[in-house]
mmCIF file of C-alpha atoms in Angstrom:
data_model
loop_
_atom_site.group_PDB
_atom_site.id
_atom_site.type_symbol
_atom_site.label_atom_id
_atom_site.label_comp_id
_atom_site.label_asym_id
_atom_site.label_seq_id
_atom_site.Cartn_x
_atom_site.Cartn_y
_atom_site.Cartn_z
ATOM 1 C CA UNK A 81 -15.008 9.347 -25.420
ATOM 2 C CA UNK A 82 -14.952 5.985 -26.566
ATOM 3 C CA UNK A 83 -17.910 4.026 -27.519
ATOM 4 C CA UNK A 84 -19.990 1.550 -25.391
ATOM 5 C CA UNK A 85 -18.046 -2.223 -25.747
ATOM 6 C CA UNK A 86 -19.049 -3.684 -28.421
ATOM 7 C CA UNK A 87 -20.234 -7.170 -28.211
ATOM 8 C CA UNK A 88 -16.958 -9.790 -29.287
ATOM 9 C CA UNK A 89 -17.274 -13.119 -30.786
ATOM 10 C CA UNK A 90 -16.729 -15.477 -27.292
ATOM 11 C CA UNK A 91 -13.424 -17.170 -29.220
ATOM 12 C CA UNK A 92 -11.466 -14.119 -29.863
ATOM 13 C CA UNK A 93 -12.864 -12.697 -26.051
ATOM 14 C CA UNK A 94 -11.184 -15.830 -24.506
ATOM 15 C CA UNK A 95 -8.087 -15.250 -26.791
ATOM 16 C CA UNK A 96 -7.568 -11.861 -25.816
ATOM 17 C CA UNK A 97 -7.384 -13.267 -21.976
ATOM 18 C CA UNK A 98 -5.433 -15.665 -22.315
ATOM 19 C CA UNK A 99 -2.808 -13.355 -24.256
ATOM 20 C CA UNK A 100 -2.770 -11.213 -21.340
ATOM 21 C CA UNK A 101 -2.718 -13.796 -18.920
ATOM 22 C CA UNK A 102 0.408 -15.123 -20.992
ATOM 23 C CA UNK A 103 2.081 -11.659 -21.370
ATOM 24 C CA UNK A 104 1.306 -10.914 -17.590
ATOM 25 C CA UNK A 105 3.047 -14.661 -16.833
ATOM 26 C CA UNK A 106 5.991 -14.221 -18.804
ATOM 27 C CA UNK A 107 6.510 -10.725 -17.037
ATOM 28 C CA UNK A 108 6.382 -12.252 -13.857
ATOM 29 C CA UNK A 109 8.164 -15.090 -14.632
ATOM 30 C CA UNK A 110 11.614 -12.551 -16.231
ATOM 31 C CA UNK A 111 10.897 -10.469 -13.039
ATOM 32 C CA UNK A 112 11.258 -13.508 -10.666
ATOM 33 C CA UNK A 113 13.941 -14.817 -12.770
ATOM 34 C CA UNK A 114 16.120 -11.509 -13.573
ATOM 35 C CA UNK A 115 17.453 -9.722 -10.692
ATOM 36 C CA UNK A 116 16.797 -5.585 -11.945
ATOM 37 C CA UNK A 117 19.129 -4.238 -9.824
ATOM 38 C CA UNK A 118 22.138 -6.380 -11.961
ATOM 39 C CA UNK A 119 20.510 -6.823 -15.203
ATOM 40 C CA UNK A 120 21.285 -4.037 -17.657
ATOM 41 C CA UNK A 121 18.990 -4.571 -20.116
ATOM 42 C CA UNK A 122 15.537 -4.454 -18.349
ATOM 43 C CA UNK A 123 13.415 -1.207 -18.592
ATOM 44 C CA UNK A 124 15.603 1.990 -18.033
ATOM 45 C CA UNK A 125 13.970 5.216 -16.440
ATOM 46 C CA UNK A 126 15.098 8.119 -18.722
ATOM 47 C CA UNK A 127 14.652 10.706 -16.502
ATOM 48 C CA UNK A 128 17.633 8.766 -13.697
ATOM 49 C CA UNK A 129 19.654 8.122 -16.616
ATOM 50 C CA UNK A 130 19.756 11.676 -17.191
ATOM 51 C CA UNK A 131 19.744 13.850 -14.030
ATOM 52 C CA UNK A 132 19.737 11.421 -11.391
ATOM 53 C CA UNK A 133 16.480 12.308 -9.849
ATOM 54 C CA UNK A 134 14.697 9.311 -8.463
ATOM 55 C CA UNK A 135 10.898 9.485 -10.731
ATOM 56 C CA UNK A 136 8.153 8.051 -8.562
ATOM 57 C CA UNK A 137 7.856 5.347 -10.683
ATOM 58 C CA UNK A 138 11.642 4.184 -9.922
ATOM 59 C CA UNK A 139 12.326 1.355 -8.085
ATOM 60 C CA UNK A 140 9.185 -0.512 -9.225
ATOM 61 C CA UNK A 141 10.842 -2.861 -10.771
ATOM 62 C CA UNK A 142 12.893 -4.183 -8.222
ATOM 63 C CA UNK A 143 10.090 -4.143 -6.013
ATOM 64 C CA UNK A 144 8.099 -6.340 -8.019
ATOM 65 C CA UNK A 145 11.535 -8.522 -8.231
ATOM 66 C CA UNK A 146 11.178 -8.357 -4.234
ATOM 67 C CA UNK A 147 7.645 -9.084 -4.271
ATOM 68 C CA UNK A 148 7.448 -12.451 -6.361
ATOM 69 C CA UNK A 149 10.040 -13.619 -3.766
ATOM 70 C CA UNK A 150 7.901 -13.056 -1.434
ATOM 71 C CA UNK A 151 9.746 -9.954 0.267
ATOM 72 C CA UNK A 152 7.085 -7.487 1.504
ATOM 73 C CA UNK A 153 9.431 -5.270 3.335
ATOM 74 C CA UNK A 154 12.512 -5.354 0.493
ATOM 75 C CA UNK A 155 9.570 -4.319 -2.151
ATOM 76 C CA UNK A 156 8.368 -1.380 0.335
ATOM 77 C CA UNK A 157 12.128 0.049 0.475
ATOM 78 C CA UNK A 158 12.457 0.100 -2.647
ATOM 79 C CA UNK A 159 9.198 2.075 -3.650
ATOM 80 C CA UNK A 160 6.452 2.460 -1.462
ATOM 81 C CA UNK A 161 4.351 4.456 -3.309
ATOM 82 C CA UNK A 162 3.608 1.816 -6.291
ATOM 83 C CA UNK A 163 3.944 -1.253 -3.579
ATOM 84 C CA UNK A 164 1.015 0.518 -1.673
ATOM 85 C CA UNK A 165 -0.858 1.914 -4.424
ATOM 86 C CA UNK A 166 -0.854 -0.503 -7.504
ATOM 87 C CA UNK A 167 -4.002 -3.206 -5.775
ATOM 88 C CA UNK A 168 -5.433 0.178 -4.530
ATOM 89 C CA UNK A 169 -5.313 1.270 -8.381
ATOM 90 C CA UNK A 170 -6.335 -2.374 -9.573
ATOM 91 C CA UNK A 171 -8.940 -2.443 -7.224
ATOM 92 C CA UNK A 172 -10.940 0.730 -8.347
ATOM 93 C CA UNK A 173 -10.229 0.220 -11.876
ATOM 94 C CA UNK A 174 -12.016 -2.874 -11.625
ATOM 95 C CA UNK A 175 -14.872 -1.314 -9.538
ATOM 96 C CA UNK A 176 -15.426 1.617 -11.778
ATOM 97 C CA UNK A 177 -15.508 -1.138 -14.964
ATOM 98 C CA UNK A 178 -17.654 -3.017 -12.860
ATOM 99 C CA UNK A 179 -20.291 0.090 -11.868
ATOM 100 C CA UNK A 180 -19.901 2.586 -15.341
ATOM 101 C CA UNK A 181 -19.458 -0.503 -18.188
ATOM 102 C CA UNK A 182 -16.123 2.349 -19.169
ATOM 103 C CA UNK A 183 -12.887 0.879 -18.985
ATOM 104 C CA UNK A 184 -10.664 3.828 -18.453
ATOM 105 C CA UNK A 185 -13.130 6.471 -16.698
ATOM 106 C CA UNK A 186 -12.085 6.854 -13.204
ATOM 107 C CA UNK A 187 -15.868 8.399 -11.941
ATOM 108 C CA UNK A 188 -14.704 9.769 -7.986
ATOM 109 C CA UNK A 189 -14.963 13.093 -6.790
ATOM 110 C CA UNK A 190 -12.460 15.529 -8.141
ATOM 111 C CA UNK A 191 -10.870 15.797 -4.694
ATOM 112 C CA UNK A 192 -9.520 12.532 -4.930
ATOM 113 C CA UNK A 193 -7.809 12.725 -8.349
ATOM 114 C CA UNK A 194 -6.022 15.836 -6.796
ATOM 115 C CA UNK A 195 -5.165 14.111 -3.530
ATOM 116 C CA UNK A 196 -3.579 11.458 -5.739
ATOM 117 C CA UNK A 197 -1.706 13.697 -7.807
ATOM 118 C CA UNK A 198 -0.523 15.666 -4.263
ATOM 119 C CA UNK A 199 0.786 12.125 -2.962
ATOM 120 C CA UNK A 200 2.509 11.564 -6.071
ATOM 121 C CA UNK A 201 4.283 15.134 -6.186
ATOM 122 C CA UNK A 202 4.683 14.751 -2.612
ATOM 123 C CA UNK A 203 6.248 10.830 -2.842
ATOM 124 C CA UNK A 204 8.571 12.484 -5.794
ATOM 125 C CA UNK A 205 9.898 15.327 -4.036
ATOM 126 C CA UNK A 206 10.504 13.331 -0.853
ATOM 127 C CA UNK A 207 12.190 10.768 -1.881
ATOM 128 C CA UNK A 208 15.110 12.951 -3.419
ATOM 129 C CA UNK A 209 16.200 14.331 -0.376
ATOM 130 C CA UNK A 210 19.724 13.411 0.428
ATOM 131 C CA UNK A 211 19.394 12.553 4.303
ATOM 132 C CA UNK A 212 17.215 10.039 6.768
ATOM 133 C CA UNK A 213 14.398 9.278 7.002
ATOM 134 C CA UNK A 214 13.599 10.966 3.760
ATOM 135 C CA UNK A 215 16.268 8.356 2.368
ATOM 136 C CA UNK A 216 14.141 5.506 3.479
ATOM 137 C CA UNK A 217 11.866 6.701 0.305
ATOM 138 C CA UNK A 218 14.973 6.884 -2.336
ATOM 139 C CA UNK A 219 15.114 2.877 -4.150
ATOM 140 C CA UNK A 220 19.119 2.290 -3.011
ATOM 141 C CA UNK B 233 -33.839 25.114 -25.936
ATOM 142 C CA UNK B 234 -33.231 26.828 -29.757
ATOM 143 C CA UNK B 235 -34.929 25.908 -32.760
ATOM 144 C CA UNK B 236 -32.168 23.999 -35.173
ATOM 145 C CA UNK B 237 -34.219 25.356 -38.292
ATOM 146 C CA UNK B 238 -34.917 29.047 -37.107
ATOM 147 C CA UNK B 239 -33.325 29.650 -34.286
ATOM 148 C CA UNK B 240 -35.928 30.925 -32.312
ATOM 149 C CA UNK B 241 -35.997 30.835 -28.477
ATOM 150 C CA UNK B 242 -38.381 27.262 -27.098
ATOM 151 C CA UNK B 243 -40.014 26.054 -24.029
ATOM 152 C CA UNK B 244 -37.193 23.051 -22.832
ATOM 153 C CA UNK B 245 -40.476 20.732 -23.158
ATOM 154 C CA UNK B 246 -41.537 21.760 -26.528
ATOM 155 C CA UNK B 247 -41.543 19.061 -29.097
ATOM 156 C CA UNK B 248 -42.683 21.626 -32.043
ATOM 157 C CA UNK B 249 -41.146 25.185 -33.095
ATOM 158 C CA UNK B 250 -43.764 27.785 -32.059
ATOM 159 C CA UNK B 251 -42.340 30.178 -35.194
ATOM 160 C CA UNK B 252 -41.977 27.566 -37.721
ATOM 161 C CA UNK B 253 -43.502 23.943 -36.809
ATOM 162 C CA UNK B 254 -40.081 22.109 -37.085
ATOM 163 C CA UNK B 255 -39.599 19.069 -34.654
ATOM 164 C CA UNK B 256 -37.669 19.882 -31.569
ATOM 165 C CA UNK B 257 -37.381 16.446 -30.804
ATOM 166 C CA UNK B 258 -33.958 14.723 -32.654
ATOM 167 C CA UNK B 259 -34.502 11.158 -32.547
ATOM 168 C CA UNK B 260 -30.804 11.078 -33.499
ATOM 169 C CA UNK B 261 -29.687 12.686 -29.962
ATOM 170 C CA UNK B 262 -31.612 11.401 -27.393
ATOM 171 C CA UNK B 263 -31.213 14.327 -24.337
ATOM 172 C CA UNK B 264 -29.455 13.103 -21.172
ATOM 173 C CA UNK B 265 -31.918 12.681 -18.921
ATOM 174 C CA UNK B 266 -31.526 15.023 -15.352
ATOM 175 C CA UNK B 267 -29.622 12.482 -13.081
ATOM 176 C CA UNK B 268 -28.511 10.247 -15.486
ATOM 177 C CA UNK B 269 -24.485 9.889 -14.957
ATOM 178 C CA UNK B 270 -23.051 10.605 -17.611
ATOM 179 C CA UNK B 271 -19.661 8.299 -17.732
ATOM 180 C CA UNK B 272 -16.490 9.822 -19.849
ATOM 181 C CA UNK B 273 -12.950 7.822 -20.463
ATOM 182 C CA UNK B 274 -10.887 10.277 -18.597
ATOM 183 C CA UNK B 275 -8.022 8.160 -18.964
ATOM 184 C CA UNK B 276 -6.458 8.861 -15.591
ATOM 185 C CA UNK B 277 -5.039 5.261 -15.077
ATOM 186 C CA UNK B 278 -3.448 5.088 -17.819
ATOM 187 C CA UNK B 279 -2.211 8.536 -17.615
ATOM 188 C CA UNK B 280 -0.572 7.624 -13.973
ATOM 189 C CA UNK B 281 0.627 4.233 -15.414
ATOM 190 C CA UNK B 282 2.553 6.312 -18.152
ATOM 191 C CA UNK B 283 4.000 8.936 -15.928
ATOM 192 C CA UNK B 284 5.212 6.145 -13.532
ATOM 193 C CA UNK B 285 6.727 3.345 -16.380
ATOM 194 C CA UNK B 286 7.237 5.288 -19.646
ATOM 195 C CA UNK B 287 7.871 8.589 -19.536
ATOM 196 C CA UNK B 288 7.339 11.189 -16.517
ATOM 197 C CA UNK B 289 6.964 14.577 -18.129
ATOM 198 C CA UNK B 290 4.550 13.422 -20.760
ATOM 199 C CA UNK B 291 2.478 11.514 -18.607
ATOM 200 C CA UNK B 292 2.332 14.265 -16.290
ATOM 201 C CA UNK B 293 0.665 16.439 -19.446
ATOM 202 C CA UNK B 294 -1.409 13.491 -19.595
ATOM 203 C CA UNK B 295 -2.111 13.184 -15.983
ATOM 204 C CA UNK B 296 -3.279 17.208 -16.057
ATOM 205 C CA UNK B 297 -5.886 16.863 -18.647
ATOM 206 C CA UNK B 298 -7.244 13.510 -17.228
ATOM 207 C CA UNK B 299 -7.748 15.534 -13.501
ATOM 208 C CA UNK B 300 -9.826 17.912 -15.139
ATOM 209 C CA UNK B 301 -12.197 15.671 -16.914
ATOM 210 C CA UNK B 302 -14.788 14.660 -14.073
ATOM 211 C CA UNK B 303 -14.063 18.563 -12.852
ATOM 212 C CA UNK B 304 -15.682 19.513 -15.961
ATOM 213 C CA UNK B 305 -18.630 16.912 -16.178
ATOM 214 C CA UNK B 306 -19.431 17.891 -12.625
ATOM 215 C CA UNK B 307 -19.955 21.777 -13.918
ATOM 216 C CA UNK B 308 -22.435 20.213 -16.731
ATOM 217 C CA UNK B 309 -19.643 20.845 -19.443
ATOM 218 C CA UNK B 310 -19.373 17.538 -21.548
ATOM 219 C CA UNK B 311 -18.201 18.954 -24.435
ATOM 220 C CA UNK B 312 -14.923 20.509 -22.580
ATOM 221 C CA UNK B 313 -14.728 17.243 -20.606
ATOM 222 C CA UNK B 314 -14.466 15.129 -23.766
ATOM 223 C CA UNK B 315 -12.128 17.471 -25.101
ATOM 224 C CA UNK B 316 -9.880 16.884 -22.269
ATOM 225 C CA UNK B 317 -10.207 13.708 -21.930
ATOM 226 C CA UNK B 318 -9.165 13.071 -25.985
ATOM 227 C CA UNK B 319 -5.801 15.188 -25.310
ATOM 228 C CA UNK B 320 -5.290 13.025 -22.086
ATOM 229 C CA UNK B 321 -5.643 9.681 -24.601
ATOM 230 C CA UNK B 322 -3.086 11.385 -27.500
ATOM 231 C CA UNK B 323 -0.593 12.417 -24.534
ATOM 232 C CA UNK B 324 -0.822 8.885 -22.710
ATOM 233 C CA UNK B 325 -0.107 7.659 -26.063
ATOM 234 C CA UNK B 326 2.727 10.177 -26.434
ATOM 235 C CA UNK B 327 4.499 9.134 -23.108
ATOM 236 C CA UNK B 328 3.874 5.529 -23.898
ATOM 237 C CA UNK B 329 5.186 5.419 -27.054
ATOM 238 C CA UNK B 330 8.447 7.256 -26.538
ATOM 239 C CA UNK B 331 8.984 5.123 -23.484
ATOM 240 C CA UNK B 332 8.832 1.921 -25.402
ATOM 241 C CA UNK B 333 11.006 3.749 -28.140
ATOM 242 C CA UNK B 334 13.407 4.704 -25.179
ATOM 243 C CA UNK B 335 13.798 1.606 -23.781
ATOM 244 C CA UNK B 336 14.181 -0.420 -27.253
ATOM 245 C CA UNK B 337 16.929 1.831 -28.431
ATOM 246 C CA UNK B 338 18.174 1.232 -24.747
ATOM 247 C CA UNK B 339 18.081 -2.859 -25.498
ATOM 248 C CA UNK B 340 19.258 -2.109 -28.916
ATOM 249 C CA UNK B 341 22.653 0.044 -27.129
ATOM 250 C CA UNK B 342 23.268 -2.899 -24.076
ATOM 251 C CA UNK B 343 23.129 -6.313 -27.093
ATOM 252 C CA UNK B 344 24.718 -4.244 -29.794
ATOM 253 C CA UNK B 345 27.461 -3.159 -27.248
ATOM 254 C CA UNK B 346 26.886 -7.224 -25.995
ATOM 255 C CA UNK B 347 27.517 -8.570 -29.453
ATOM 256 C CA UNK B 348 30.795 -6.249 -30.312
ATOM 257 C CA UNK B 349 32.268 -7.070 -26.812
ATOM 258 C CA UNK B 350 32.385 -3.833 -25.436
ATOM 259 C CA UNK B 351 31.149 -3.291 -21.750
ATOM 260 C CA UNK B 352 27.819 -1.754 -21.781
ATOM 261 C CA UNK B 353 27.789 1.733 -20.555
ATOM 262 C CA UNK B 354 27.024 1.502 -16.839
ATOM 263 C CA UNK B 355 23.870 2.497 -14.841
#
């Protein structure tokens, strides 16, 4: 358990902002910039390096390349799960800091944190299966 | 509730021992009052972010522990709660830190192989 926020000089609150303001802008801006699916050198996913398996995480990046050029449907093929989910995450995080003053507790029933972790098993296994329309979930 | 000095058996509302007159009232830990959330850092975002971007298996260890967290608060155990919860925070950290080690070695293999003209190995 961490402890209650403690109360920041204003100057070095504002810093910390605009730092991740700036670090969030300069990820967008490489993502808009850099096609993933050419660039080598952008963010790797272990696990497909080494069996082949598509994580539910993969594809993410792409679909944020898709995304910032305005491509809804491109970023949806290539992963759904983190295209759909990601504002849904944003959004409670930001309404349980809101309600609780905790940054990182995520206060909803215990059914939901299981129904997320089904969907993200689920999403995982899915999306590995060789064959339409399970293929529609794999990032090619 | 116990006494701390003697250990003898109180009345929850007692603010004195009965066997020995010691205060039963800590003014160092305030109780939780009945129906007063209680919030914990269960660190289940981060836990999902670090199974999705850095490192699946870790952050899947991480994930576990951060699910059981509210499980626990809702049965009235903090203390197990806050355990969990602290093993979710070192495995996040886990996961995230050998991602970012995995992908700098990876940026370190693609501009070393860059610099001494060979082809990168492909994807």
């Amino acid at each position: 358990m961490t402890p209650q926020p403690r109360s920041r000089p204003r100057l070095a609150l504002l810093a910390r902002r605009f730092a991740i303001v700036a670090a969030g802008a300069a990820i967008a801006l490489t993502l808009y910039r850099v096609d993933p699916a050419s660039a080598r050198w952008l963010p790797i996913c272990p696990l497909h390096e080494l069996t082949g398996w598509h994580c539910p995480g993969c594809g993410s990046t792409r679909a944020a390349h898709a995304l910032l050029h305005g491509d809804v449907m491109q970023a949806v093929s290539k992963n759904a799960l983190v295209v759909c989910g990601a504002p849904i995450a944003l959004a409670l995080w930001t309404w349980n800091r809101r309600r609780t003053g905790h940054a990182w507790t995520t206060a909803v029933p215990q059914r939901w944190i299981w129904s997320v972790l089904l969907v993200m098993v689920a999403f995982a296994l899915l999306r590995n299966v060789p064959f339409y329309p399970f293929s529609l979930l794999a990032p090619h | 509730m116990n006494c701390p000095n003697c250990g003898r058996q109180n009345p929850d509302n007692a603010v004195m021992c009965g066997a020995c007159g010691a205060s039963l009232t800590n003014p160092y830990r305030p109780p939780v009052l009945p129906g007063s959330p209680v919030y914990i850092d269960n660190f289940l975002m981060p836990a999902i972010f670090s199974a999705f971007c850095c490192c699946l298996p870790l952050g899947i260890v991480s994930i576990v522990y951060a699910a059981q967290v509210n499980g626990l608060l809702a049965g009235g155990d903090v203390a197990g709660a806050t355990k969990a919860a602290q093993s979710a925070k070192t495995w996040f950290w886990i996961a995230f830190g050998l991602g970012i080690v995995v992908q700098l070695l990876w940026l370190l293999v693609v501009f070393g192989a860059g610099l001494a003209g060979i082809q990168a190995p492909g994807r």
